[in-house]
Coordinates of C-alpha atoms in Angstrom, one line a residue:
M913 CA 5.2 -15.3 18.2
L914 CA 6.8 -13.8 14.7
L915 CA 7.2 -17.3 12.3
S916 CA 4.3 -19.5 14.1
I917 CA 2.0 -18.9 11.7
K918 CA -1.1 -21.5 11.7
K919 CA -2.4 -23.9 9.0
N920 CA -5.7 -22.4 8.6
E921 CA -3.9 -19.2 7.6
W922 CA -2.8 -20.8 4.6
V923 CA -5.5 -23.0 3.7
G924 CA -9.0 -21.9 2.5
N925 CA -10.4 -21.9 -0.9
P926 CA -7.1 -22.1 -3.5
R927 CA -8.6 -20.7 -6.7
E928 CA -10.2 -17.5 -4.9
N929 CA -6.5 -16.9 -3.6
I930 CA -4.7 -17.2 -6.3
F931 CA -6.8 -15.1 -8.4
A932 CA -6.5 -12.5 -6.1
G933 CA -2.9 -12.7 -6.1
L934 CA -2.9 -12.1 -9.4
V935 CA -4.6 -9.1 -10.0
S936 CA -3.0 -7.6 -6.4
S937 CA 0.4 -7.8 -7.9
V938 CA -1.2 -6.0 -11.1
A939 CA -2.5 -3.7 -9.0
I940 CA 0.6 -2.9 -7.5
L941 CA 2.7 -1.8 -10.5
P942 CA 1.7 1.6 -11.0
E943 CA 2.0 3.2 -7.8
V944 CA 5.3 1.4 -6.8
I945 CA 6.6 2.3 -10.3
G946 CA 5.2 5.8 -10.3
F947 CA 6.6 6.6 -6.8
A948 CA 9.8 5.1 -7.8
I949 CA 10.8 7.6 -10.1
I950 CA 9.5 10.4 -7.7
A951 CA 12.4 8.9 -5.2
G952 CA 15.0 8.6 -8.0
V953 CA 14.6 4.7 -7.7
H954 CA 14.7 2.1 -10.3
P955 CA 11.5 0.8 -10.9
M956 CA 12.7 -2.7 -11.2
S957 CA 14.4 -2.5 -7.9
A958 CA 10.9 -0.9 -6.6
L959 CA 9.2 -3.8 -7.8
F960 CA 12.1 -6.1 -6.5
A961 CA 11.6 -4.4 -3.1
S962 CA 7.7 -4.9 -3.2
A963 CA 8.2 -8.6 -4.0
I964 CA 10.6 -8.9 -0.9
T965 CA 8.5 -7.6 1.4
L966 CA 5.7 -9.4 0.8
L967 CA 7.1 -12.5 0.6
V968 CA 8.7 -11.8 3.9
I969 CA 5.7 -10.7 5.6
T970 CA 3.4 -13.6 4.2
L971 CA 6.0 -16.1 5.8
T972 CA 6.7 -14.6 9.1
G973 CA 3.5 -13.7 10.5
G974 CA 2.3 -10.7 8.7
R975 CA -1.6 -10.0 8.8
P976 CA -3.2 -13.0 6.3
A977 CA -4.2 -11.0 2.8
M978 CA -2.3 -7.8 3.9
V979 CA -0.6 -6.7 0.9
S980 CA 2.7 -5.0 1.8
A981 CA 4.9 -3.2 -0.7
A982 CA 7.4 0.0 -1.7
A983 CA 4.4 2.2 -0.8
G984 CA 4.2 6.1 -2.3
S985 CA 4.5 7.4 0.9
M986 CA 7.5 5.7 2.1
A987 CA 9.0 6.5 -1.3
L988 CA 8.1 10.0 -0.9
V989 CA 10.1 10.4 2.5
I990 CA 13.8 8.4 1.0
A991 CA 13.5 10.8 -2.0
G992 CA 15.5 13.7 -0.3
L993 CA 18.4 11.4 1.0
V994 CA 18.3 9.7 -2.4
Q995 CA 19.0 13.3 -3.8
S996 CA 21.5 14.4 -1.2
H997 CA 23.6 10.9 -0.3
G998 CA 22.8 8.3 -3.1
L999 CA 20.7 4.9 -3.2
N1000 CA 23.5 3.6 -0.6
Y1001 CA 22.4 5.7 2.4
M1002 CA 18.8 5.0 1.4
I1003 CA 19.2 1.3 1.6
A1004 CA 21.4 2.1 4.7
A1005 CA 18.1 3.6 6.1
T1006 CA 15.8 0.9 5.0
I1007 CA 18.0 -1.7 7.3
L1008 CA 17.9 0.6 9.8
T1009 CA 14.2 1.2 9.5
G1010 CA 13.7 -2.4 9.7
I1011 CA 15.4 -2.6 13.3
F1012 CA 13.7 -0.1 14.7
Q1013 CA 10.0 -1.4 13.9
F1014 CA 11.3 -5.0 14.7
I1015 CA 12.3 -3.4 17.9
L1016 CA 9.1 -1.2 18.2
G1017 CA 7.1 -4.6 17.7
Y1018 CA 8.5 -6.0 21.0
L1019 CA 7.7 -2.8 23.0
N1020 CA 3.9 -3.0 22.1
I1021 CA 4.1 0.1 19.8
H1022 CA 1.1 -1.3 18.6
K1023 CA -1.4 -0.5 21.4
I1024 CA -0.7 2.9 20.6
M1025 CA -4.0 2.5 17.7
K1026 CA -6.5 2.1 20.8
H1027 CA -6.3 5.4 22.0
I1028 CA -7.0 6.9 18.4
P1029 CA -10.7 7.8 18.5
K1030 CA -13.6 6.3 15.8
S1031 CA -13.9 9.8 14.3
V1032 CA -10.5 10.2 13.6
M1033 CA -10.2 6.3 11.8
I1034 CA -13.5 7.7 9.8
G1035 CA -11.2 10.4 8.1
F1036 CA -8.6 8.1 7.8
V1037 CA -10.6 5.8 5.6
N1038 CA -12.5 8.4 3.9
G1039 CA -9.4 10.6 3.5
L1040 CA -7.6 7.6 1.7
A1041 CA -10.6 6.3 -0.3
I1042 CA -10.3 10.3 -1.6
S1043 CA -6.6 10.4 -2.4
I1044 CA -6.7 7.1 -4.5
F1045 CA -9.6 8.6 -6.5
L1046 CA -7.5 12.0 -7.4
A1047 CA -4.7 9.7 -7.8
Q1048 CA -6.4 8.1 -10.7
V1049 CA -7.8 11.1 -12.1
Q1050 CA -3.9 12.7 -12.0
Q1051 CA -3.5 9.6 -14.6
L1052 CA -6.0 10.5 -16.9
P1053 CA -4.6 12.9 -19.1
E1054 CA -1.8 10.6 -20.0
Q1055 CA -4.9 8.7 -21.7
N1056 CA -6.2 8.9 -25.2
V1057 CA -10.1 8.5 -26.0
I1058 CA -9.6 4.7 -26.0
G1059 CA -7.8 5.0 -22.8
Y1060 CA -11.3 7.2 -21.4
V1061 CA -13.0 4.3 -23.1
M1062 CA -11.1 1.6 -21.3
V1063 CA -11.9 3.3 -17.9
I1064 CA -15.1 3.7 -18.0
V1065 CA -15.5 0.2 -19.1
S1066 CA -13.8 -1.4 -16.7
I1067 CA -15.8 0.6 -13.8
L1068 CA -19.3 -0.8 -15.2
A1069 CA -17.4 -4.5 -15.6
I1070 CA -16.4 -4.3 -11.7
Y1071 CA -19.6 -4.0 -10.7
L1072 CA -21.6 -6.2 -13.2
L1073 CA -19.6 -9.0 -14.1
P1074 CA -20.0 -10.7 -10.7
K1075 CA -23.7 -11.1 -11.9
V1076 CA -22.8 -13.0 -14.9
I1077 CA -19.8 -14.6 -13.7
K1078 CA -18.9 -15.7 -10.3
V1079 CA -15.8 -18.1 -10.5
V1080 CA -13.3 -15.4 -11.7
P1081 CA -12.7 -12.1 -10.1
P1082 CA -14.1 -9.4 -12.1
A1083 CA -10.3 -7.6 -12.0
L1084 CA -8.8 -10.6 -13.3
I1085 CA -11.2 -10.8 -16.4
I1086 CA -10.7 -7.2 -17.2
I1087 CA -6.8 -7.0 -16.7
T1088 CA -6.7 -10.2 -18.8
V1089 CA -8.9 -8.9 -21.7
M1090 CA -7.7 -5.4 -21.9
T1091 CA -4.2 -6.8 -21.9
I1092 CA -4.7 -9.1 -24.8
L1093 CA -6.5 -6.2 -26.4
S1094 CA -3.5 -3.8 -26.0
F1095 CA -0.9 -6.7 -27.4
V1096 CA -3.2 -7.5 -30.3
F1097 CA -3.1 -3.2 -31.0
K1098 CA 0.3 -2.3 -29.5
G1099 CA 0.7 1.9 -29.6
S1100 CA -3.2 2.2 -29.0
F1101 CA -2.9 2.3 -24.9
F1102 CA -0.9 3.5 -22.0
T1103 CA 0.9 1.2 -20.9
V1104 CA 2.9 0.0 -17.7
G1105 CA 6.2 0.1 -20.2
D1106 CA 5.2 3.9 -20.3
L1107 CA 5.5 4.5 -16.7
G1108 CA 9.3 4.3 -17.0
D1109 CA 12.4 2.7 -17.4
M1110 CA 11.9 -0.8 -16.9
S1111 CA 15.0 -2.3 -18.0
S1112 CA 16.5 -5.4 -16.5
L1113 CA 17.8 -5.8 -12.8
D1114 CA 20.7 -6.7 -11.4
V1115 CA 20.3 -8.4 -7.5
S1116 CA 23.1 -8.3 -5.1
F1117 CA 22.9 -8.9 -1.4
G1118 CA 24.8 -7.7 1.3
L1119 CA 25.3 -4.6 3.5
P1120 CA 25.1 -1.0 1.5
L1121 CA 28.4 0.7 0.7
V1122 CA 28.6 3.2 3.3
P1123 CA 31.4 4.1 6.0
M1124 CA 30.4 2.5 9.1
S1125 CA 30.5 5.8 11.2
L1126 CA 28.6 7.8 13.2
E1127 CA 28.3 10.3 10.5
T1128 CA 26.9 7.8 8.4
L1129 CA 24.0 7.3 11.2
W1130 CA 23.3 10.8 11.8
I1131 CA 22.9 11.0 8.0
I1132 CA 20.6 8.1 7.5
L1133 CA 18.4 8.7 11.2
P1134 CA 15.9 11.3 10.3
T1135 CA 14.8 9.2 7.4
A1136 CA 15.1 6.2 9.1
I1137 CA 13.0 7.5 12.1
S1138 CA 10.7 8.9 9.7
L1139 CA 9.9 5.6 7.4
T1140 CA 9.8 3.8 11.1
F1141 CA 6.6 5.4 11.9
I1142 CA 4.7 6.0 8.7
G1143 CA 5.0 2.7 7.7
L1144 CA 3.8 1.6 11.1
M1145 CA 0.9 3.7 11.5
E1146 CA -0.5 3.0 7.7
T1147 CA 0.1 -0.7 8.4
L1148 CA -1.5 -0.5 11.9
L1149 CA -4.6 1.7 10.1
T1150 CA -4.8 -0.9 7.7
V1151 CA -5.3 -3.7 9.8
P1152 CA -8.4 -3.1 11.2
I1153 CA -10.1 -2.4 8.1
V1154 CA -9.2 -5.6 6.7
D1155 CA -10.1 -7.2 9.9
E1156 CA -13.4 -5.8 9.1
M1157 CA -13.8 -6.7 5.2
T1158 CA -12.9 -10.2 6.2
N1159 CA -14.9 -10.4 9.6
S1160 CA -12.0 -11.5 11.2
T1161 CA -9.1 -10.9 13.9
S1162 CA -5.3 -10.3 13.5
D1163 CA -2.2 -10.0 15.8
S1164 CA -1.0 -6.6 15.3
K1165 CA 2.4 -7.2 17.3
R1166 CA 3.1 -9.8 14.9
E1167 CA 2.3 -7.6 11.8
V1168 CA 4.5 -5.3 13.4
K1169 CA 7.9 -7.9 13.7
A1170 CA 7.1 -9.2 10.5
Q1171 CA 7.2 -5.6 8.8
G1172 CA 10.6 -5.0 10.7
L1173 CA 12.2 -8.4 9.6
A1174 CA 10.9 -7.8 5.8
N1175 CA 12.4 -4.0 6.2
F1176 CA 15.6 -5.5 7.1
I1177 CA 15.9 -8.2 4.3
T1178 CA 14.3 -6.0 2.0
G1179 CA 17.8 -3.6 2.7
L1180 CA 20.2 -6.1 2.4
F1181 CA 18.8 -7.1 -1.1
G1182 CA 19.1 -3.1 -1.9
G1183 CA 15.9 -2.3 -2.0
Q1184 CA 13.7 0.2 -0.5
A1185 CA 11.3 0.0 2.6
G1186 CA 7.5 -0.7 2.4
C1187 CA 4.4 -1.0 4.7
A1188 CA 0.9 -1.6 3.9
M1189 CA -0.7 -0.7 0.9
I1190 CA -4.7 0.0 1.5
G1191 CA -5.9 0.2 -1.7
Q1192 CA -4.1 -2.6 -2.7
A1193 CA -5.0 -4.5 0.2
V1194 CA -8.8 -3.8 -0.3
I1195 CA -8.5 -5.3 -3.9
N1196 CA -7.0 -8.2 -2.9
V1197 CA -9.6 -8.7 -0.5
K1198 CA -12.4 -8.2 -2.6
S1199 CA -10.9 -10.4 -5.5
G1200 CA -11.2 -13.2 -2.9
G1201 CA -8.3 -13.1 -1.1
R1202 CA -8.7 -14.3 2.6
T1203 CA -5.2 -16.4 3.2
R1204 CA -1.3 -16.4 3.6
L1205 CA -1.5 -18.0 -0.1
S1206 CA -3.3 -14.5 -2.0
T1207 CA 0.1 -12.3 -1.1
F1208 CA 2.3 -15.2 -1.6
V1209 CA 1.2 -15.5 -5.1
S1210 CA 1.1 -11.4 -5.2
G1211 CA 5.0 -11.4 -4.1
T1212 CA 5.9 -14.7 -6.7
T1213 CA 3.9 -13.1 -9.2
L1214 CA 5.8 -10.0 -8.8
L1215 CA 9.4 -11.6 -9.4
L1216 CA 7.8 -13.5 -12.2
F1217 CA 6.9 -9.9 -14.1
I1218 CA 10.9 -8.9 -13.1
F1219 CA 12.7 -11.9 -14.5
V1220 CA 10.8 -14.0 -16.6
L1221 CA 7.4 -12.1 -18.0
N1222 CA 8.9 -8.5 -18.3
S1223 CA 7.5 -8.2 -21.6
L1224 CA 4.0 -9.2 -20.8
M1225 CA 4.4 -6.7 -17.6
M1226 CA 5.0 -4.2 -20.4
V1227 CA 2.1 -3.9 -22.2
I1228 CA -0.5 -4.0 -19.3
P1229 CA -2.7 -1.0 -19.8
T1230 CA -2.7 1.8 -17.3
A1231 CA -6.4 2.4 -18.1
A1232 CA -7.4 -0.9 -16.5
L1233 CA -6.0 -0.1 -13.4
I1234 CA -7.4 3.1 -13.2
G1235 CA -10.9 2.1 -13.8
I1236 CA -10.4 -0.9 -11.0
M1237 CA -8.9 1.6 -8.8
I1238 CA -11.6 4.3 -9.0
T1239 CA -14.1 1.4 -7.6
V1240 CA -11.8 0.3 -5.2
A1241 CA -11.7 4.2 -3.7
G1242 CA -15.6 4.1 -3.9
D1243 CA -16.1 1.0 -1.9
T1244 CA -13.0 2.4 0.8
F1245 CA -15.2 5.6 1.5
D1246 CA -17.1 4.9 4.5
W1247 CA -20.9 6.0 3.4
K1248 CA -22.3 5.5 6.5
S1249 CA -20.2 8.4 8.1
L1250 CA -22.1 11.4 5.9
Q1251 CA -25.4 10.2 8.2
L1252 CA -23.6 9.8 11.4
V1253 CA -21.9 13.3 11.0
K1254 CA -25.7 14.7 11.9
S1255 CA -25.6 12.7 15.1
W1256 CA -22.5 13.6 16.4
E1257 CA -21.3 15.9 18.7
M1258 CA -19.0 19.0 17.1
I1259 CA -15.8 17.9 18.1
E1260 CA -16.3 14.6 16.7
S1261 CA -17.5 16.0 13.0
T1262 CA -14.1 18.6 13.1
A1263 CA -12.0 16.0 14.1
M1264 CA -13.2 13.8 11.2
L1265 CA -13.3 16.8 8.8
V1266 CA -9.5 18.0 9.5
T1267 CA -8.1 14.2 9.0
V1268 CA -9.7 14.0 5.4
V1269 CA -8.2 17.5 4.8
V1270 CA -5.3 17.2 5.4
I1271 CA -4.9 13.8 4.5
V1272 CA -6.0 15.1 0.9
Y1273 CA -3.8 18.7 1.1
T1274 CA -0.4 16.7 2.1
G1275 CA -1.0 13.1 1.0
N1276 CA 0.7 11.9 4.1
L1277 CA -1.5 9.7 5.8
A1278 CA 0.4 9.6 9.0
I1279 CA 0.6 13.9 9.0
G1280 CA -3.6 13.6 8.7
I1281 CA -4.0 11.1 12.0
L1282 CA -2.0 13.1 13.9
C1283 CA -3.7 16.1 13.1
G1284 CA -7.1 14.7 13.7
V1285 CA -6.0 13.3 17.0
V1286 CA -4.2 16.4 18.3
L1287 CA -6.8 18.4 17.5
N1288 CA -9.7 16.0 18.8
G1289 CA -7.5 16.4 22.3
L1290 CA -7.5 20.0 22.2
L1291 CA -11.3 20.1 21.7
I1292 CA -12.1 17.8 24.5
L1293 CA -9.5 20.0 26.8
L1294 CA -11.4 23.5 25.7
T1295 CA -14.8 21.5 26.0
K1296 CA -13.9 20.4 29.7
L1297 CA -12.4 24.1 30.4
N1298 CA -15.6 25.7 29.3
K1299 CA -17.9 23.7 31.6
K1300 CA -16.0 24.7 34.5

């Protein structure tokens, strides 16, 4: 049931979970800020929405250690609505998305994931890994020579530091050291503060200022439906990845309901809809995150960045985050699948390849999965017809 959180979902190694929460909170910043600007949303508003999403899902029963926030895929969906009708209609769509997801949670929408072929799932993981890598590469032109050096040092440190220091996750050490350098040598690095307008945020709570009419419903309905299914698909595809990494199981039904409640509450705070962020979830787990404490710390740290430590957040160098996320991309890619392809039938190999290509080309994980599943079904059907 929603809110029926077991004690063992909170306990564990406090130090590791706190450190992991700190790392994942910083890892959230570039994607959320970057896509907020594309969507026409104030970056600080997007960060606040991410904090609310993280905290609500953590406290209401989402999968322990899985990071959810105002993901880029969701931001792209709301961009058109914001441009055509403004932020209040986007907020209304977010609230409606939360209602839809909450209802679908009770209707067991999560069971649809059982029908996705393994080859498509592997294609999803590999397409995601490539997308994460390309997203980092696209940021490199903004860096100077020092930034390139910082990226390389960050990548090497991720793999070398654990051999020397095991108490603190390497990503946290990298972020801390690089931020100190950025603070000392101001102006030498491209930082989080350079990503967009990071001015103060006015928080309000309540329903958006839109007419309560059928006309409003028809305006926000297409966006709400898209947000509902893209958000659920990305989240439900992230759950098994975190399950495998942590060697544990989770309640997908409860995750769906928790996400719905989170989006509903986030909308009341004037924020945008969110879902699981796979790259950030991976780095949270890799940094030692296993319990709800890690995501609670992550959400709380985002609030501190917004309202207390804004000046600190502004000087975090993006090069350090690029280096860290490149290693996340490498660790996310299923390298064993390159060998498996040799033993697979043509149907499986084709479905996986198409899933990867569509995800990388469109940047939309949900469309990639849909194409992979449909193609897999058509190829199976054609094979059966040819045998008759």
